Every structure is written in structure tokens, then in C-alpha cells.
mmCIF file with all atom_site columns, C-alpha atoms in Angstrom:
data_model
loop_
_atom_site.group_PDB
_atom_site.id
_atom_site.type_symbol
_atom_site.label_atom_id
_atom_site.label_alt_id
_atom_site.label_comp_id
_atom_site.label_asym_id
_atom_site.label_entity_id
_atom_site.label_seq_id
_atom_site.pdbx_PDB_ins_code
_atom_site.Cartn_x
_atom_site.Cartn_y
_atom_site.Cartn_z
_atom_site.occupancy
_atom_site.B_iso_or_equiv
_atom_site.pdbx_formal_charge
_atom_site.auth_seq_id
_atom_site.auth_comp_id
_atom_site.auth_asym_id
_atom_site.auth_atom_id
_atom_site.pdbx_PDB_model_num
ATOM 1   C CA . UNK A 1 1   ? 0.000   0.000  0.000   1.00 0.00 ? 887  UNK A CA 1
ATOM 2   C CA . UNK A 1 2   ? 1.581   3.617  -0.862  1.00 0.00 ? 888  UNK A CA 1
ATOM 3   C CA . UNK A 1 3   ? 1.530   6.132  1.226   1.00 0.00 ? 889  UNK A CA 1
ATOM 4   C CA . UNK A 1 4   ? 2.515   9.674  1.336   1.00 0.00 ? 890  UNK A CA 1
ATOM 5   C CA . UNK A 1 5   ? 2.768   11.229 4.655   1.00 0.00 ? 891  UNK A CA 1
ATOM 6   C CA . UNK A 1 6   ? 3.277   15.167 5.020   1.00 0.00 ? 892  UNK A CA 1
ATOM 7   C CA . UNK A 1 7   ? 4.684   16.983 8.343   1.00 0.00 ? 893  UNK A CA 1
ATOM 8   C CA . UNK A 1 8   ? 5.977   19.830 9.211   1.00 0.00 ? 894  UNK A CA 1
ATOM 9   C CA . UNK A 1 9   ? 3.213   22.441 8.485   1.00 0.00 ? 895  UNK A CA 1
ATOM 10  C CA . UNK A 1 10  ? 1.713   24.931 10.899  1.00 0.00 ? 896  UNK A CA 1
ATOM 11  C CA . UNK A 1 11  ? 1.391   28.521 11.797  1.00 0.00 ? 897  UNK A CA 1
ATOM 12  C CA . UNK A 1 12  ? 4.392   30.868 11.504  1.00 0.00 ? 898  UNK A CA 1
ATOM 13  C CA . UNK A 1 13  ? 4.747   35.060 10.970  1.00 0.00 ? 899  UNK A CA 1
ATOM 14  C CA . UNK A 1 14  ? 5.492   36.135 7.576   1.00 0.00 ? 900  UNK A CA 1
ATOM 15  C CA . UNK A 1 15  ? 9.291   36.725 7.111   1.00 0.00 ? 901  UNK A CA 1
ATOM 16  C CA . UNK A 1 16  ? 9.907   33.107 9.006   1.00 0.00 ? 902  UNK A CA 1
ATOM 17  C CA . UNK A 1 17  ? 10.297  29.564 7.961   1.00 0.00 ? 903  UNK A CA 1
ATOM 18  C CA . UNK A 1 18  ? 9.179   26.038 7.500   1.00 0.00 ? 904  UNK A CA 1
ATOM 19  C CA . UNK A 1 19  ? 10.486  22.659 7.185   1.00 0.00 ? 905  UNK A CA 1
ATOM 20  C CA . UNK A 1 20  ? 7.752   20.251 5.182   1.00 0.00 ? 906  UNK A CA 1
ATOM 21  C CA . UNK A 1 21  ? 8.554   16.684 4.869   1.00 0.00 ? 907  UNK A CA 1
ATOM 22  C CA . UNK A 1 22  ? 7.449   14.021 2.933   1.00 0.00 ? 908  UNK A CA 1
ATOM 23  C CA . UNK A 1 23  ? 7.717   10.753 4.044   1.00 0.00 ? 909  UNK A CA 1
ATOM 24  C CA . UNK A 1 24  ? 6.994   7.777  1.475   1.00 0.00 ? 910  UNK A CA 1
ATOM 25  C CA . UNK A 1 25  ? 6.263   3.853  1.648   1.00 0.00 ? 911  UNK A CA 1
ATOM 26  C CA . UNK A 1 26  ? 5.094   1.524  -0.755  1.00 0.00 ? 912  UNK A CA 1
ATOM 27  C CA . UNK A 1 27  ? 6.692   2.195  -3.712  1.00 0.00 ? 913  UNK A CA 1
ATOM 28  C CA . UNK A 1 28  ? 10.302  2.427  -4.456  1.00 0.00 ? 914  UNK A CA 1
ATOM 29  C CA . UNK A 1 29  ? 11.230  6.077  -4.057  1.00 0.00 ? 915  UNK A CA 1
ATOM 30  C CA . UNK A 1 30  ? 14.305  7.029  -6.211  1.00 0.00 ? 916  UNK A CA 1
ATOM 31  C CA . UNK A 1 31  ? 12.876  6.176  -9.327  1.00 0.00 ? 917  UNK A CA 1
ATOM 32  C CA . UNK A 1 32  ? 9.967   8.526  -8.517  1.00 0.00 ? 918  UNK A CA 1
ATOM 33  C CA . UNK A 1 33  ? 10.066  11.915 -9.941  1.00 0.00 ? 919  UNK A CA 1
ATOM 34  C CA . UNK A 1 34  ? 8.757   14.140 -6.381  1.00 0.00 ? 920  UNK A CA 1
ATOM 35  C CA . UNK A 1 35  ? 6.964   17.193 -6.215  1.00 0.00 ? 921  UNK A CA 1
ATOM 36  C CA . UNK A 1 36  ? 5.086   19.491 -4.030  1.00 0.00 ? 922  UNK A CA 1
ATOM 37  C CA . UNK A 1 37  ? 1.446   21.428 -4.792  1.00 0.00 ? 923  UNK A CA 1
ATOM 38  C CA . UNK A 1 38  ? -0.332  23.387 -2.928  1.00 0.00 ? 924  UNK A CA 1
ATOM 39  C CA . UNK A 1 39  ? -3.480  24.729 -3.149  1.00 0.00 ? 925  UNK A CA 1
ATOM 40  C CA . UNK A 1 40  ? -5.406  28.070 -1.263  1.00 0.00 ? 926  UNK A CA 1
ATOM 41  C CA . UNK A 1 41  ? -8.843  28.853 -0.326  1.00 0.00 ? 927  UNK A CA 1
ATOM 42  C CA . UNK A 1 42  ? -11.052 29.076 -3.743  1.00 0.00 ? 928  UNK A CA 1
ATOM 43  C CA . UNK A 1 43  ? -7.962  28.121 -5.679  1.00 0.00 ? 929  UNK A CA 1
ATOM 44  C CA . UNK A 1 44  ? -6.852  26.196 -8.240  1.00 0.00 ? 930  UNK A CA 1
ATOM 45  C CA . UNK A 1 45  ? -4.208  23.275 -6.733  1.00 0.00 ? 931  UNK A CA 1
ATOM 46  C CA . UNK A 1 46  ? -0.392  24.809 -8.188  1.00 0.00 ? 932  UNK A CA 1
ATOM 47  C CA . UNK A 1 47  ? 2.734   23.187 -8.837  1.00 0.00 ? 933  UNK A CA 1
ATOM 48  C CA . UNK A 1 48  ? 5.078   24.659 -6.413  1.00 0.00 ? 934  UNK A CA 1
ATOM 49  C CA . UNK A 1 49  ? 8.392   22.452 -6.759  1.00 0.00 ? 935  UNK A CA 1
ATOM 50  C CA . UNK A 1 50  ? 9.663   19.174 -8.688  1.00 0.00 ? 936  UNK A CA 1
ATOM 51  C CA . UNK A 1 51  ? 12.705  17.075 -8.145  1.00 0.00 ? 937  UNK A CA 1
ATOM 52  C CA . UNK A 1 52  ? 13.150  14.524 -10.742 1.00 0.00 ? 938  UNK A CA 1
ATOM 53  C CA . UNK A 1 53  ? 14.717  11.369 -10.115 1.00 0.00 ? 939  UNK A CA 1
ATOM 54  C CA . UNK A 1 54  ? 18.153  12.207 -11.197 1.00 0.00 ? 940  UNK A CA 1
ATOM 55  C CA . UNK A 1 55  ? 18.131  15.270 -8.793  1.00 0.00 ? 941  UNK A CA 1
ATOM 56  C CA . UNK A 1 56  ? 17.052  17.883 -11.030 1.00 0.00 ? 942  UNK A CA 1
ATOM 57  C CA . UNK A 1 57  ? 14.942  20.554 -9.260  1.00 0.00 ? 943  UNK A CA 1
ATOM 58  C CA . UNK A 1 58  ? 12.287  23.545 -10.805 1.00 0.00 ? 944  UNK A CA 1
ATOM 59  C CA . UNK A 1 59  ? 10.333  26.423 -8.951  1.00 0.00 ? 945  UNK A CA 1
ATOM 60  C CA . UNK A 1 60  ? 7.507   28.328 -9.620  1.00 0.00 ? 946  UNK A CA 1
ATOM 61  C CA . UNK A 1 61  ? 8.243   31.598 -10.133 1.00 0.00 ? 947  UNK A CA 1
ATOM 62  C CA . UNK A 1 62  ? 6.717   32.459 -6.991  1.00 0.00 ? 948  UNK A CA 1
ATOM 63  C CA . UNK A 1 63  ? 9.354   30.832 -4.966  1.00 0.00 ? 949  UNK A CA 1
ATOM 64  C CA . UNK A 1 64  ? 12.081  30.989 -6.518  1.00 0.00 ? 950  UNK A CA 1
ATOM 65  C CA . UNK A 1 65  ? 14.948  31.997 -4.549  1.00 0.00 ? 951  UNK A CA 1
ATOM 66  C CA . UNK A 1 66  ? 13.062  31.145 -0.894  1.00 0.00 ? 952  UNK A CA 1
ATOM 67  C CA . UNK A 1 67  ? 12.058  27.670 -1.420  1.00 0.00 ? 953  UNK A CA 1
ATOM 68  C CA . UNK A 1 68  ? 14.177  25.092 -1.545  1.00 0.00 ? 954  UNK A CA 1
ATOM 69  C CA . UNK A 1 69  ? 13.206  21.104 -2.663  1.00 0.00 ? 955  UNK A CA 1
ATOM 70  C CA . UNK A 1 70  ? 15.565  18.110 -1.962  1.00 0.00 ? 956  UNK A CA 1
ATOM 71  C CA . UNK A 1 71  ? 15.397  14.606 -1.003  1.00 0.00 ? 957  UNK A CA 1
ATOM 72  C CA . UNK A 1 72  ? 16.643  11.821 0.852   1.00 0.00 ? 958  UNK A CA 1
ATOM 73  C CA . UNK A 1 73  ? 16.601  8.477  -1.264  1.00 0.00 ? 959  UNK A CA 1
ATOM 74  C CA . UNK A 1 74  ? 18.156  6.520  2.263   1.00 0.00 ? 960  UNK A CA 1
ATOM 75  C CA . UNK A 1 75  ? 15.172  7.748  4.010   1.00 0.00 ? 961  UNK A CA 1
ATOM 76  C CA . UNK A 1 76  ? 12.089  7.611  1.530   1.00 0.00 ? 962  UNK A CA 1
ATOM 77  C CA . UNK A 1 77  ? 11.651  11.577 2.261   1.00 0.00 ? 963  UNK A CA 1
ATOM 78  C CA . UNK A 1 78  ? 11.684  14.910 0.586   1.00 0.00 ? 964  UNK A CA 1
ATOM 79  C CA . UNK A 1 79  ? 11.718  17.790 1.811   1.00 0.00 ? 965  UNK A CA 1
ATOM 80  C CA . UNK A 1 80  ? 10.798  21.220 1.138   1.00 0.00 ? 966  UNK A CA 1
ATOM 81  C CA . UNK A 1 81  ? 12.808  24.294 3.243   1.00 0.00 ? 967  UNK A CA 1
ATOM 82  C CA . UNK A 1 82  ? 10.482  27.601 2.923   1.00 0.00 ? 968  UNK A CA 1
ATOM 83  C CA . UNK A 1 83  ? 12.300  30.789 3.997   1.00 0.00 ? 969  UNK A CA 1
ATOM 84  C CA . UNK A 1 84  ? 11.102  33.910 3.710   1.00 0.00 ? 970  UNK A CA 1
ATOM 85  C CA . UNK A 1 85  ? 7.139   33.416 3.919   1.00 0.00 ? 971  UNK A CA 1
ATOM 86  C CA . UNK A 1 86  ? 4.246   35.309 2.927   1.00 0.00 ? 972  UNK A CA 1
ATOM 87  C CA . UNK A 1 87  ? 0.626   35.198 3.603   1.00 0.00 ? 973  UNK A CA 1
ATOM 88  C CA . UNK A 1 88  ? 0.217   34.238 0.000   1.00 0.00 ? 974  UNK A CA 1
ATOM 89  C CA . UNK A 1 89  ? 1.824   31.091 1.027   1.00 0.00 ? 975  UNK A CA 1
ATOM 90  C CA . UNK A 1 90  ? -0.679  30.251 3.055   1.00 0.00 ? 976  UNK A CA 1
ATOM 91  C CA . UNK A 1 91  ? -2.611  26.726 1.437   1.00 0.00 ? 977  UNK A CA 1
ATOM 92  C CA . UNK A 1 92  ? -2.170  23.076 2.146   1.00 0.00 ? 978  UNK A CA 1
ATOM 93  C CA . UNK A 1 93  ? 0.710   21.503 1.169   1.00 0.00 ? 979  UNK A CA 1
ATOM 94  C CA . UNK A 1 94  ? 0.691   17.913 -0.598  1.00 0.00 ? 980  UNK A CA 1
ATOM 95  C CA . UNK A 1 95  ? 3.261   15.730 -1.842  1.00 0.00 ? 981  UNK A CA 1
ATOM 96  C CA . UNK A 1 96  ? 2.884   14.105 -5.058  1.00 0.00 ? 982  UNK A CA 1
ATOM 97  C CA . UNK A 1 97  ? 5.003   10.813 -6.701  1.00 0.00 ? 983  UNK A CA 1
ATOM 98  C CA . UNK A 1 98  ? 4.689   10.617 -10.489 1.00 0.00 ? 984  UNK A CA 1
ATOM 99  C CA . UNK A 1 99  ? 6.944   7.564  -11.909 1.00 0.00 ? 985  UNK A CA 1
ATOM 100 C CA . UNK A 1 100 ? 6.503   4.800  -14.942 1.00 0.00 ? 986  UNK A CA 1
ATOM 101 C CA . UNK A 1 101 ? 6.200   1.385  -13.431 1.00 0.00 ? 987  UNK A CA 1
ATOM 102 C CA . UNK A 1 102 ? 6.399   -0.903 -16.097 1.00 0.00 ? 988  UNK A CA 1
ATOM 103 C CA . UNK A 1 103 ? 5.832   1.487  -18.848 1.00 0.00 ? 989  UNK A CA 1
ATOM 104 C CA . UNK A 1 104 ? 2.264   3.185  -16.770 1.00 0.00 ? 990  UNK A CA 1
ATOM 105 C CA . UNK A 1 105 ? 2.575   5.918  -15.322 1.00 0.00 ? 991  UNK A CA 1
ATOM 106 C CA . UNK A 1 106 ? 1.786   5.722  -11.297 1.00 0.00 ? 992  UNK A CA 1
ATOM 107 C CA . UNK A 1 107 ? 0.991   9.361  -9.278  1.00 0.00 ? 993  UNK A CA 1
ATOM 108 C CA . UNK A 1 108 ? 0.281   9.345  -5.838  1.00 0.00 ? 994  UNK A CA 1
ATOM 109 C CA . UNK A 1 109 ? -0.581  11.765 -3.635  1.00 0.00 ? 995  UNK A CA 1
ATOM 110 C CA . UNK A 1 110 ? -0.358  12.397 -0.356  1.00 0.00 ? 996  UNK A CA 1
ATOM 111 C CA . UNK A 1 111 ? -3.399  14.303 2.475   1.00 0.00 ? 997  UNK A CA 1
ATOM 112 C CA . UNK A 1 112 ? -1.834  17.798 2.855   1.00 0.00 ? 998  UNK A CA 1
ATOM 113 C CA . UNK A 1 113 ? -0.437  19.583 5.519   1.00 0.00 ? 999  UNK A CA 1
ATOM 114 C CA . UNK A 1 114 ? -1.382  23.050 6.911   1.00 0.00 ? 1000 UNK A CA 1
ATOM 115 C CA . UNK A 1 115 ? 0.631   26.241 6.580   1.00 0.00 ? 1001 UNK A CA 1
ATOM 116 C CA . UNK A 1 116 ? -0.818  29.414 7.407   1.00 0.00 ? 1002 UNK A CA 1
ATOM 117 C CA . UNK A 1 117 ? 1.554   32.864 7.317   1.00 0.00 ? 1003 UNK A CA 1
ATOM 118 C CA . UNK A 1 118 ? 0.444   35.566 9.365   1.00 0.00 ? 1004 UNK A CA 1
ATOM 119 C CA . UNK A 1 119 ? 0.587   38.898 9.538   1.00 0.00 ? 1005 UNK A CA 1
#
């Protein structure tokens, strides 16, 4: 059974940061390509970071430069280091795996995490 468990989320003052983490079982991790979406009140769900499976990393634009994506193939984990927050960062988090498992293509996802910036 796969499963994608988020931490790390919570309540924090704009300017500070946050540490999510995304811990995976169930499938085998490094040949998953890892990302993280979020997704605000009356929004649309957004692509906020990728790391492929050979390490390679991309930002939104909105990010870029405070965000940072990585992951830990020993551990089954990503990460995602957000310095520098904003209120307009406030949404829930979720880690997604996209990866071809004998030629399909598997995504998973995983139940979101809470960040709220304030004021």
C-alpha cells in the first residue's frame, strides 16, 4: 500500500520559515520523480516544486529563490525548506510521486499539511 505522509506544516509570521517533509512507503522512491502542490482557499491546486529522479529541481516563479526542494533516497523523504514566507503562502501543502512502473505511469498523492503565514 503507498503512502505519502506530510509533516511539518503549521502557523508561523510572515518573514519566518518552515520545514515540510514528505515521508513515502510503498513504492520504491528514487525512481519517482517528487513534487510538491499546494493549493489556497477558492484556488486552483499549483505546482510549487519538482525534483526529478536524477536530482534535477524547478520552482515556480513564486518561490524561486526562498524555497528550496531536496530529497533523501536513504530515508524515503523529501523535503521542502520555505524561507522567507508570505501570507500568499498560506494553502495546504501535498506531496505528489509521479513515476513509470512498467511502462504506466503511477501518481500518488499524499493528504496535505497546513501552513498558514500571518501577519
Amino acid at each position: 500500500q503507498v503512502q505519502l505522509v506530510e509533516s511539518g506544516g503549521g502557523l508561523v509570521q510572515a518573514g519566518g520559515s518552515l520545514r515540510l517533509s514528505c515521508a513515502a512507503s510503498g513504492i520504491i522512491f528514487n525512481i519517482y520523480d517528487m513534487s510538491w502542490y499546494r493549493q489556497a482557499p477558492g484556488k486552483q491546486r499549483e505546482l510549487v516544486a519538482v525534483i526529478t529522479n536524477g536530482d534535477g529541481t524547478n520552482y515556480a516563479d513564486s518561490v524561486k529563490g526562498r524555497f528550496t526542494i531536496s530529497r533523501d533516497n536513504a530515508k524515503n523523504t523529501m523535503y521542502l525548506q520555505m524561507n522567507s514566507l508570505k501570507p500568499e503562502d498560506t494553502a495546504v501543502y501535498y506531496c505528489n510521486a509521479q513515476g513509470l512502473v512498467f511502462g504506466a505511469l503511477h501518481r500518488h498523492w499524499g493528504q496535505g499539511t497546513q501552513v498558514t503565514v500571518s501577519t
